[in-house]
Backbone as ProteinMPNN parsed JSONL, in Angstrom:
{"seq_chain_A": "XXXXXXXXXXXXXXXXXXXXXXXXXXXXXXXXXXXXXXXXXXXXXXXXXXXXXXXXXXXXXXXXXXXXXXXXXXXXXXXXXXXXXXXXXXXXXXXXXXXXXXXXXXXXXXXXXXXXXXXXXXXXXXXXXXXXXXXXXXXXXXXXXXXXXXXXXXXXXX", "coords_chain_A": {"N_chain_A": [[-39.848, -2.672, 15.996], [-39.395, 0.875, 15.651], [-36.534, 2.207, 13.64], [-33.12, 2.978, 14.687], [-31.365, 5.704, 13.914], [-27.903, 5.95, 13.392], [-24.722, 7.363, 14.386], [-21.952, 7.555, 12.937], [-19.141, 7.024, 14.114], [-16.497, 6.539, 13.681], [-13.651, 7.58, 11.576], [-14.412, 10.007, 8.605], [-13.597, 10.402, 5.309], [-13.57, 11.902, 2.231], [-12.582, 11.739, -0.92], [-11.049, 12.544, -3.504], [-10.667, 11.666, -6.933], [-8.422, 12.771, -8.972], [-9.389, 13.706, -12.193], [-10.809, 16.865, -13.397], [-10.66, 20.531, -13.579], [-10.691, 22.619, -15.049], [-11.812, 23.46, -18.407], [-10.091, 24.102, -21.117], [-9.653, 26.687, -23.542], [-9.266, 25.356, -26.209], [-8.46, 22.309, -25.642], [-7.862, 19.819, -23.043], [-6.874, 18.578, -20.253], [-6.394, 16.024, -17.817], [-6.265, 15.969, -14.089], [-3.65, 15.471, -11.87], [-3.673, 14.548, -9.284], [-4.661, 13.374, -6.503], [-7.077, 14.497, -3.697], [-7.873, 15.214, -0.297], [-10.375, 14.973, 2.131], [-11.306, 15.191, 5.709], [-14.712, 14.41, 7.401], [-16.869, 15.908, 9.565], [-18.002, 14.024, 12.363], [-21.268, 13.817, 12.797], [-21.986, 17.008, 11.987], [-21.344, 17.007, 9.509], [-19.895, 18.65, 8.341], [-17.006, 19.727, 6.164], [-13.678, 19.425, 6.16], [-10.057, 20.452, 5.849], [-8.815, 20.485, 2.555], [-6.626, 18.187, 1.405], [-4.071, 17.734, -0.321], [-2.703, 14.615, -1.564], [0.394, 13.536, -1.189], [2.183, 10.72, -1.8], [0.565, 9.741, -3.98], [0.333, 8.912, -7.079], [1.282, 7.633, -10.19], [4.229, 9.222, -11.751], [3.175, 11.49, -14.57], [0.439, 10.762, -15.195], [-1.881, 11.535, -16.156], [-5.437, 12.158, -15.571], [-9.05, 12.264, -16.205], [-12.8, 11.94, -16.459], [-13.561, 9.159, -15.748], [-13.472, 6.727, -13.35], [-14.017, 4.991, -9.976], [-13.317, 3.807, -6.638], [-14.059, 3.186, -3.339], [-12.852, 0.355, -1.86], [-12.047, -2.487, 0.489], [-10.16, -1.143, 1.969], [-8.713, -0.272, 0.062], [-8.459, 2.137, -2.297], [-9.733, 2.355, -5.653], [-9.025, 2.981, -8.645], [-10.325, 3.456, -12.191], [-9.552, 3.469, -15.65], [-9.427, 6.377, -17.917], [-9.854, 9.153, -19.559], [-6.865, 10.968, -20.765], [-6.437, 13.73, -21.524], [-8.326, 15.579, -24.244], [-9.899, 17.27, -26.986], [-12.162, 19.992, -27.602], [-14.93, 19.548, -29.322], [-14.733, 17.574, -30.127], [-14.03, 13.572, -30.64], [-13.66, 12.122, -27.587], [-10.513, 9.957, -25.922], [-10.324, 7.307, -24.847], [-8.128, 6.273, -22.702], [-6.217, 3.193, -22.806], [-5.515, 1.21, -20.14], [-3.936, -0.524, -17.065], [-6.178, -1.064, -14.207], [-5.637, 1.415, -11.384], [-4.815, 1.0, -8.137], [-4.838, 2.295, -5.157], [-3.262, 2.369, -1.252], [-5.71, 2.962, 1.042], [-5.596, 4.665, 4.008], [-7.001, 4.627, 7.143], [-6.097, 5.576, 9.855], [-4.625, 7.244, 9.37], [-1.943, 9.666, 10.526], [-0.608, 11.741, 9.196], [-2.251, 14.129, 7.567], [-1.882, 14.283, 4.834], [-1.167, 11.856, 3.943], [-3.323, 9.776, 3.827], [-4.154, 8.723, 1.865], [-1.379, 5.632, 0.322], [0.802, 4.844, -1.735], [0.646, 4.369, -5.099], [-0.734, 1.421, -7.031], [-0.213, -0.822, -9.295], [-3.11, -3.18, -10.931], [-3.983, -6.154, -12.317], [-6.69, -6.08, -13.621], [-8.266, -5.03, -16.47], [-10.334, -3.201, -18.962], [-11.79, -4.653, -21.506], [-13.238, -2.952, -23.336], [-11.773, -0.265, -24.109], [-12.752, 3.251, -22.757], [-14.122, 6.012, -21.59], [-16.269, 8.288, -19.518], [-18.628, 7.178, -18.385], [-20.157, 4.668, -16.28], [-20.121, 3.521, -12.565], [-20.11, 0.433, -10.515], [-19.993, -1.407, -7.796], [-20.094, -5.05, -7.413], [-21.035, -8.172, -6.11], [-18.032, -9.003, -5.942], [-17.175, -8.101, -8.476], [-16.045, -5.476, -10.638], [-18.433, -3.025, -12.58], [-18.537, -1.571, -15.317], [-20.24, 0.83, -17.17], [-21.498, 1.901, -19.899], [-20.541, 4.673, -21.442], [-17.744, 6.166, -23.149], [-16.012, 5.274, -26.239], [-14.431, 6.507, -27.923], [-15.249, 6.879, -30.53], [-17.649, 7.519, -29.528], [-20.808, 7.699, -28.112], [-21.298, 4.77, -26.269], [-23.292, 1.272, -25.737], [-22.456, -0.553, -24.204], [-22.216, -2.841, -21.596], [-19.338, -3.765, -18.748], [-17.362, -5.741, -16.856], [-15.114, -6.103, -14.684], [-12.661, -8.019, -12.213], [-12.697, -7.496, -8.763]], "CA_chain_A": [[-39.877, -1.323, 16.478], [-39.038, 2.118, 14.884], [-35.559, 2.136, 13.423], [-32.817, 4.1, 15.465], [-30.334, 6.372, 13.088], [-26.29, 5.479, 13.949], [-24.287, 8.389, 14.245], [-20.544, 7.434, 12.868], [-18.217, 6.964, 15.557], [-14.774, 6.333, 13.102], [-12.765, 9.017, 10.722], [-15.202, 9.821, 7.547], [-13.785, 11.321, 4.334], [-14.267, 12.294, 0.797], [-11.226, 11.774, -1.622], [-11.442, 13.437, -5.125], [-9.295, 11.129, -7.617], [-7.948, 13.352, -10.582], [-10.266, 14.821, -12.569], [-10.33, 18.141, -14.12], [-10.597, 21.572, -12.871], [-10.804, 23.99, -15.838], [-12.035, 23.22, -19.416], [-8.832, 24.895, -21.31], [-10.483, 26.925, -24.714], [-8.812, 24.46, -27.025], [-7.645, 21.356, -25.212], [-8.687, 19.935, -21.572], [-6.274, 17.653, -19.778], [-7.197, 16.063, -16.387], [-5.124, 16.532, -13.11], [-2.323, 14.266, -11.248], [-3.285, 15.062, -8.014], [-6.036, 13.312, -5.345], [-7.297, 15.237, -2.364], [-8.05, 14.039, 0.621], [-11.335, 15.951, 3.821], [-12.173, 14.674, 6.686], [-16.073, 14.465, 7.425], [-16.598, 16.251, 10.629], [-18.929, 12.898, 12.557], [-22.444, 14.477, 13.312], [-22.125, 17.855, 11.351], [-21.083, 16.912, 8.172], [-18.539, 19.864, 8.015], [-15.713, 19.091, 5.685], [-12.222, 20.168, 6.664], [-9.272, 21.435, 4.54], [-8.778, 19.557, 0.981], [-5.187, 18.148, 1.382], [-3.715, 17.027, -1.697], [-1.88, 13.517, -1.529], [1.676, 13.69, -1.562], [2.58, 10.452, -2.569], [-0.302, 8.451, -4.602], [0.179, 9.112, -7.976], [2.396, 7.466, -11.286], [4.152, 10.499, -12.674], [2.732, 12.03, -15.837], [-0.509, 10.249, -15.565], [-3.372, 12.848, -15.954], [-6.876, 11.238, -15.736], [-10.74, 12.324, -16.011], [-13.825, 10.804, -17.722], [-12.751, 8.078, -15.355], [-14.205, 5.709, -12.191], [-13.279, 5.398, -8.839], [-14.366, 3.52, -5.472], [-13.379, 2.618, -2.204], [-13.479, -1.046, -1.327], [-11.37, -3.318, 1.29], [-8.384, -0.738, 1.907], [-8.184, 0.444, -1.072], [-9.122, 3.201, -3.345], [-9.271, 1.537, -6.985], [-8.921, 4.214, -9.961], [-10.113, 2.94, -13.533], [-9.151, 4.169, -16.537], [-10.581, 7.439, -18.073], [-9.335, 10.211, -20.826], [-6.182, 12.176, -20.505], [-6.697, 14.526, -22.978], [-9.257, 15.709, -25.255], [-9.959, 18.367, -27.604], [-13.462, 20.443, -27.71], [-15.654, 19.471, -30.279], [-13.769, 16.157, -31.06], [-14.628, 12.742, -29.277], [-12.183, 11.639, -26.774], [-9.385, 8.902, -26.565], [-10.162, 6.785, -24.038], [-6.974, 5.414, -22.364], [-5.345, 1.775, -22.189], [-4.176, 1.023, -19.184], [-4.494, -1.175, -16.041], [-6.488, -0.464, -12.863], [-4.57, 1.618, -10.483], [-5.726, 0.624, -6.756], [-4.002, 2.854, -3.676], [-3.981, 1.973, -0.267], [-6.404, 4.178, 2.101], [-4.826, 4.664, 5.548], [-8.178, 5.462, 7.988], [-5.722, 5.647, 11.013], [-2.709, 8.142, 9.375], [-1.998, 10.626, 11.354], [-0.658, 13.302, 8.41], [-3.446, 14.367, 6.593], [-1.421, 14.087, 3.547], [-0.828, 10.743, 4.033], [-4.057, 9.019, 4.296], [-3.515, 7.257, 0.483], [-0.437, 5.457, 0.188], [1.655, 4.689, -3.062], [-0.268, 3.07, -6.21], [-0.565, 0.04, -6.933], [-0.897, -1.762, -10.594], [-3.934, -4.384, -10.668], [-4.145, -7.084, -13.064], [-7.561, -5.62, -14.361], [-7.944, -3.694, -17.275], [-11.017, -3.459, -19.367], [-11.732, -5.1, -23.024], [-13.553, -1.995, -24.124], [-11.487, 1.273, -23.816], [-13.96, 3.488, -22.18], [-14.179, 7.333, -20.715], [-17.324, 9.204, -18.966], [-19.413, 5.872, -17.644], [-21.088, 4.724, -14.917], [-19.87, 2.282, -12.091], [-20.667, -0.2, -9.641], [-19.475, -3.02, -7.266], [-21.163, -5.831, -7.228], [-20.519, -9.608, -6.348], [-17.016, -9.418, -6.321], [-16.704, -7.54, -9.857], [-16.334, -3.729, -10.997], [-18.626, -2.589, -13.196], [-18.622, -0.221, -16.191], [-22.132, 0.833, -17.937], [-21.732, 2.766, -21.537], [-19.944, 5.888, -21.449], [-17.52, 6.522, -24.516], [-15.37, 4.503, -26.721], [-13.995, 7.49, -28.561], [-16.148, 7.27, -31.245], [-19.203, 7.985, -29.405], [-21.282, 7.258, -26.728], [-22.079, 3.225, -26.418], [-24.536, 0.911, -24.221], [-21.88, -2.062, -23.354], [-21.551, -3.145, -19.571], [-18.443, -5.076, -18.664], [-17.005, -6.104, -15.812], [-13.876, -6.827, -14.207], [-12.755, -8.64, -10.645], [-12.122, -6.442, -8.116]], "C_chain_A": [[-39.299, -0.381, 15.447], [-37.171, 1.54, 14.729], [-34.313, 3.366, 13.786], [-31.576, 4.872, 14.047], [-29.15, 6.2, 14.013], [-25.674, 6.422, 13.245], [-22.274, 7.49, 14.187], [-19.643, 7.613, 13.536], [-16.513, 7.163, 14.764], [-14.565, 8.008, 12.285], [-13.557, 8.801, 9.429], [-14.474, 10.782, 6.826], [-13.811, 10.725, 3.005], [-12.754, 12.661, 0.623], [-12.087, 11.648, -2.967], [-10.067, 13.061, -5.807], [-9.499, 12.05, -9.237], [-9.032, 14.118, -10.904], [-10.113, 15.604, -13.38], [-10.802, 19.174, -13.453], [-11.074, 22.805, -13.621], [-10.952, 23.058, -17.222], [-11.242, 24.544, -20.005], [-9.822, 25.392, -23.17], [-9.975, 26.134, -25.879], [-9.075, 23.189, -26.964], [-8.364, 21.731, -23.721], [-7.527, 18.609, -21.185], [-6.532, 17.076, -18.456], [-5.939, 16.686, -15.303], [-4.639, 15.104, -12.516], [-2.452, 14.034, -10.183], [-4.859, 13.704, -7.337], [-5.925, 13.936, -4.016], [-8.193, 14.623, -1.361], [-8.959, 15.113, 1.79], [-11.323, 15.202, 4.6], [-13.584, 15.556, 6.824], [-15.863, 15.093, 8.658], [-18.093, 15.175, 10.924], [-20.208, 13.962, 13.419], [-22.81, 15.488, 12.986], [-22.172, 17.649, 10.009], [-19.823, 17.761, 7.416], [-17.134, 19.171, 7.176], [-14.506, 20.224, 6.204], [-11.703, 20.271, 5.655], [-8.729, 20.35, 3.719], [-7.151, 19.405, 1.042], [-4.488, 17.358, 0.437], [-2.744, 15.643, -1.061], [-0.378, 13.477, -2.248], [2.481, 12.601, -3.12], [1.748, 8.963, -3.633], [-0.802, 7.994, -5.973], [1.543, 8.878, -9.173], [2.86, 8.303, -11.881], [3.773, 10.732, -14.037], [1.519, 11.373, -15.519], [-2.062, 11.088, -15.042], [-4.817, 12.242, -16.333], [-7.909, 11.883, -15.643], [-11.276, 11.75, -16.773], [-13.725, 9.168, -16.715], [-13.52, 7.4, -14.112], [-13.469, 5.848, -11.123], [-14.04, 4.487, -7.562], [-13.239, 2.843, -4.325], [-13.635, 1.297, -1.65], [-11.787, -1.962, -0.907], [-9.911, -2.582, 0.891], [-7.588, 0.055, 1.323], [-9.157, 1.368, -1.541], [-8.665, 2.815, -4.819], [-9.796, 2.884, -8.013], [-9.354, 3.365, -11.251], [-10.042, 3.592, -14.351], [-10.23, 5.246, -17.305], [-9.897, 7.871, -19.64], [-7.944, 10.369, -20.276], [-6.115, 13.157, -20.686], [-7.545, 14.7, -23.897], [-9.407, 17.192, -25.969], [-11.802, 18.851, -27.786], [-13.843, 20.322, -29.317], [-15.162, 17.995, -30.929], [-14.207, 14.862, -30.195], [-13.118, 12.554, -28.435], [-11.993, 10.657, -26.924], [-9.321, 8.412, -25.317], [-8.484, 5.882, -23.739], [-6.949, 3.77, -22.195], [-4.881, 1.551, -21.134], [-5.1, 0.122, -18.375], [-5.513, -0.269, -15.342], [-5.472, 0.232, -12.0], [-5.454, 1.436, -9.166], [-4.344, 1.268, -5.446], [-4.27, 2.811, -2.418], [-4.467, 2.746, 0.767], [-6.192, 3.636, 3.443], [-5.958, 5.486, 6.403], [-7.449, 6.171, 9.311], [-4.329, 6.636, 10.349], [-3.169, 9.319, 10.032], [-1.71, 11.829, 10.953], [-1.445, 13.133, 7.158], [-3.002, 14.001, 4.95], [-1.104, 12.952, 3.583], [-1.996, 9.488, 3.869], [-4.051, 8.203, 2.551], [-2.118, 7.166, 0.478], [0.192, 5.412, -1.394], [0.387, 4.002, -4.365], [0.219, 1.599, -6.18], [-0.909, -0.214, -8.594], [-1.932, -2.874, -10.467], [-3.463, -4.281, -12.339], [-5.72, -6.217, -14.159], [-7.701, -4.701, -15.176], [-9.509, -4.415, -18.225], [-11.228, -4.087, -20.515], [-12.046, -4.06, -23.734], [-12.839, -0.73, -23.839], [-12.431, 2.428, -24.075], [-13.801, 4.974, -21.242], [-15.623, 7.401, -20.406], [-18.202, 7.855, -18.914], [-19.507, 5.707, -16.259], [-20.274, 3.562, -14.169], [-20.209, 1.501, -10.965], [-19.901, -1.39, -8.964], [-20.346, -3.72, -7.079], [-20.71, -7.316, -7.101], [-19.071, -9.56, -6.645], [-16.41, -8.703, -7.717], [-17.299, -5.484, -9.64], [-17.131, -3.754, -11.939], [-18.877, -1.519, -14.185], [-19.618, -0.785, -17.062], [-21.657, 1.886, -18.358], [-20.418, 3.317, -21.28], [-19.155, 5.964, -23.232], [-16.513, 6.018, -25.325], [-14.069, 5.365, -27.936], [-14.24, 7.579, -29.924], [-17.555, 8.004, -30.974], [-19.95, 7.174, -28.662], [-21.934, 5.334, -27.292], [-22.681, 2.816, -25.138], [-23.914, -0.191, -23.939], [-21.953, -1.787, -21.547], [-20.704, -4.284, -19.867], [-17.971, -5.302, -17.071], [-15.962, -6.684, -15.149], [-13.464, -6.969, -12.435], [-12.34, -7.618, -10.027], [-10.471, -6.846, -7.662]], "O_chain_A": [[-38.753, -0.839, 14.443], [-36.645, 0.717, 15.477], [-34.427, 4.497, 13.313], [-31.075, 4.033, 13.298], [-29.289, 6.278, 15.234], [-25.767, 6.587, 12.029], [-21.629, 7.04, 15.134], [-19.255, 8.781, 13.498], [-15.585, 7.808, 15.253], [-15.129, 9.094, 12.418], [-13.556, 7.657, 8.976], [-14.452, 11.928, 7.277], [-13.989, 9.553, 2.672], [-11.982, 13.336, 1.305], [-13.111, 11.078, -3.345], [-8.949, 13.546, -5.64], [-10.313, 11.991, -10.158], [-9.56, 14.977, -10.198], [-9.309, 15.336, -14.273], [-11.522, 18.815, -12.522], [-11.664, 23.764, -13.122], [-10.323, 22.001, -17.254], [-11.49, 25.697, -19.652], [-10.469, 24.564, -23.81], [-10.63, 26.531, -26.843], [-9.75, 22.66, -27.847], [-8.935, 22.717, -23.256], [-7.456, 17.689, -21.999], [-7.063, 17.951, -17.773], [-5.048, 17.502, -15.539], [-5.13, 13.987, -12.676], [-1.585, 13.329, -9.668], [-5.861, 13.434, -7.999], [-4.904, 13.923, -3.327], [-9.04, 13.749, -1.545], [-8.308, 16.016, 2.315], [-11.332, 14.078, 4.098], [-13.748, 16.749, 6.565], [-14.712, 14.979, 9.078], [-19.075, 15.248, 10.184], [-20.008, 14.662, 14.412], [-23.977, 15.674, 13.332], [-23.089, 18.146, 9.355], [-19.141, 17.582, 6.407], [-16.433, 18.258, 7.613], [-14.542, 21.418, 6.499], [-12.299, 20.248, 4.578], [-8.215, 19.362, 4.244], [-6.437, 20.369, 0.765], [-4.437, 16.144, 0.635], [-2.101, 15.842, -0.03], [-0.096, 13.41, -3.444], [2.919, 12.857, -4.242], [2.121, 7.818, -3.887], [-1.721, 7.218, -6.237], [2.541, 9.597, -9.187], [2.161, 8.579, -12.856], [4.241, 9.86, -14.769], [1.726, 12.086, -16.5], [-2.838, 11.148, -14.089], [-5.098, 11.917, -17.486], [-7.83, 12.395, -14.526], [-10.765, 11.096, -17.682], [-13.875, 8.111, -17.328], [-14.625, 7.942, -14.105], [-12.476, 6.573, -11.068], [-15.271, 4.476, -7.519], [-12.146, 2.285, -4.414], [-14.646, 1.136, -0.967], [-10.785, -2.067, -1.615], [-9.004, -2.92, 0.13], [-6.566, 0.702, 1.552], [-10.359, 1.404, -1.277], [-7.494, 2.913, -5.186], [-10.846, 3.524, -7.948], [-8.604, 2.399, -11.399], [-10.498, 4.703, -14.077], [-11.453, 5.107, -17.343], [-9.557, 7.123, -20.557], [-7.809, 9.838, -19.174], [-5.569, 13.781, -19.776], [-7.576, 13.707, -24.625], [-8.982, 18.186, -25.38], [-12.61, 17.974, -28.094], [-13.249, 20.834, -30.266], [-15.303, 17.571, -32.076], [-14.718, 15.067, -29.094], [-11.942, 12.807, -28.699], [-12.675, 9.983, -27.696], [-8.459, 8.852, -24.556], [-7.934, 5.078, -24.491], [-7.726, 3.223, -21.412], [-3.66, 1.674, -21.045], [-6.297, -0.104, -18.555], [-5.742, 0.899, -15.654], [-4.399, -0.355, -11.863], [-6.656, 1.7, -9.16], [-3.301, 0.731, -5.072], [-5.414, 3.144, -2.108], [-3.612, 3.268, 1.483], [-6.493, 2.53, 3.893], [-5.954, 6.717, 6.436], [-7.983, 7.146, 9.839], [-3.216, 6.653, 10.877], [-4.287, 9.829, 10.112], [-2.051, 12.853, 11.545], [-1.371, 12.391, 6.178], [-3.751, 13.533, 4.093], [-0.186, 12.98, 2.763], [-1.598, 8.326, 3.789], [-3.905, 6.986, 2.441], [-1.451, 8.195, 0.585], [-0.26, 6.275, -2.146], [-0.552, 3.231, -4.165], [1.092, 0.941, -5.614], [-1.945, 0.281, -9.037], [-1.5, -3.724, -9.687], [-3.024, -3.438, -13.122], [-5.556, -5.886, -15.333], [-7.363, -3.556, -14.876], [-9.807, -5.609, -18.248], [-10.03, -4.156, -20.79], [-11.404, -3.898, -24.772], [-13.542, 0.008, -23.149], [-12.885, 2.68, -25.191], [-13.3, 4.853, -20.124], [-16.319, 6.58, -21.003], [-18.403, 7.603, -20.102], [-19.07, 6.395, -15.336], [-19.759, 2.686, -14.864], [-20.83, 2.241, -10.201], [-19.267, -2.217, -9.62], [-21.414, -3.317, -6.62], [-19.984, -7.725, -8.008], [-18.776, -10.118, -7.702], [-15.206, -8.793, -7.958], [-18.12, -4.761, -9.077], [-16.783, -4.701, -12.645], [-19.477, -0.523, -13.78], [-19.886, -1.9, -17.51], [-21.348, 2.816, -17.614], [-19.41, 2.677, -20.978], [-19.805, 5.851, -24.271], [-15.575, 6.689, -24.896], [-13.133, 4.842, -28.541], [-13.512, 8.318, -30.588], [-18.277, 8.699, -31.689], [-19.72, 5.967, -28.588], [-22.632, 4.916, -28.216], [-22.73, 3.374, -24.041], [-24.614, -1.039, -23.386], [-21.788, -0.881, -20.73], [-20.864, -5.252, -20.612], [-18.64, -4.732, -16.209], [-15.97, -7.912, -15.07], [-13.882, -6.192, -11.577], [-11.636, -6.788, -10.601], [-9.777, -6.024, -7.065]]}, "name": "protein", "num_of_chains": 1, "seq": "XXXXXXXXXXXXXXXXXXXXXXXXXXXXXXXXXXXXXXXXXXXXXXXXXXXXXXXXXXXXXXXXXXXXXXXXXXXXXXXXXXXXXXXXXXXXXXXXXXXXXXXXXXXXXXXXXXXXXXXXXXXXXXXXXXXXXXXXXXXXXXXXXXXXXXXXXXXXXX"}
């Protein structure tokens, strides 16, 4: 038979990790912050963008960077911090950061908890790329090595 459409019954939102905001006429740094809507279920209406109090390592400013929600968590991978116009960027070193998404908190500012360090970190240091879950592994496709755009895919466990 015809296939019926299922209207979302639970709490739906849209969280915006880091980033950037303004391309600065020199210099571009990302932001510290993630924000947190609720979906309104059957409209789509987003509600008011509430920044996350406490889900973020201090100093650590990220864009160019990955992101996805899977079992709990919200897993961050590494991006830029910093770049200069006209120059390539400097992809960062670092682990995975993975924070834990709270569907049931009750203050809006609350719905990611603290970070977390994972074990995973990539072989290629890597900004502005593509990503995917798949089988158990993250994937990253090209983006930029800070020489200049490349075509590796790698992959690390979730």
């Amino acid at each position: 038979g015809p296939s019926r459409a299922t209207v979302a019954t639970e709490p739906i939102y849209l969280i915006v990790s880091q980033g950037d905001d303004s391309f600065a006429a020199g210099s571009n740094s990302g932001l510290t912050t993630f924000e947190v809507t609720r979906v309104a279920v059957g409209s789509g209406a987003l509600g008011a963008w509430t920044v996350q109090g406490n889900a973020l390592p201090v100093g650590r400013r990220t864009h160019g960077h990955g992101a996805l929600l899977w079992a709990d968590f919200v897993w961050v991978l590494p991006g830029v911090n910093s770049e200069t116009r006209g120059a390539e960027p400097t992809p960062i070193a670092s682990t995975v950061m993975r924070v834990p998404f709270d569907i049931a908190a009750t203050d809006p500012a609350q719905v990611l908890g603290m970070y977390q360090s994972s074990a995973a970190t990539f072989a290629v240091n890597r900004c502005y790329y593509g990503t995917a879950r798949l089988n158990a592994y993250v994937w990253a496709v090209a983006g930029n090595n800070g020489t200049g755009p490349i075509g590796s895919i790698e992959r690390i466990p979730e």
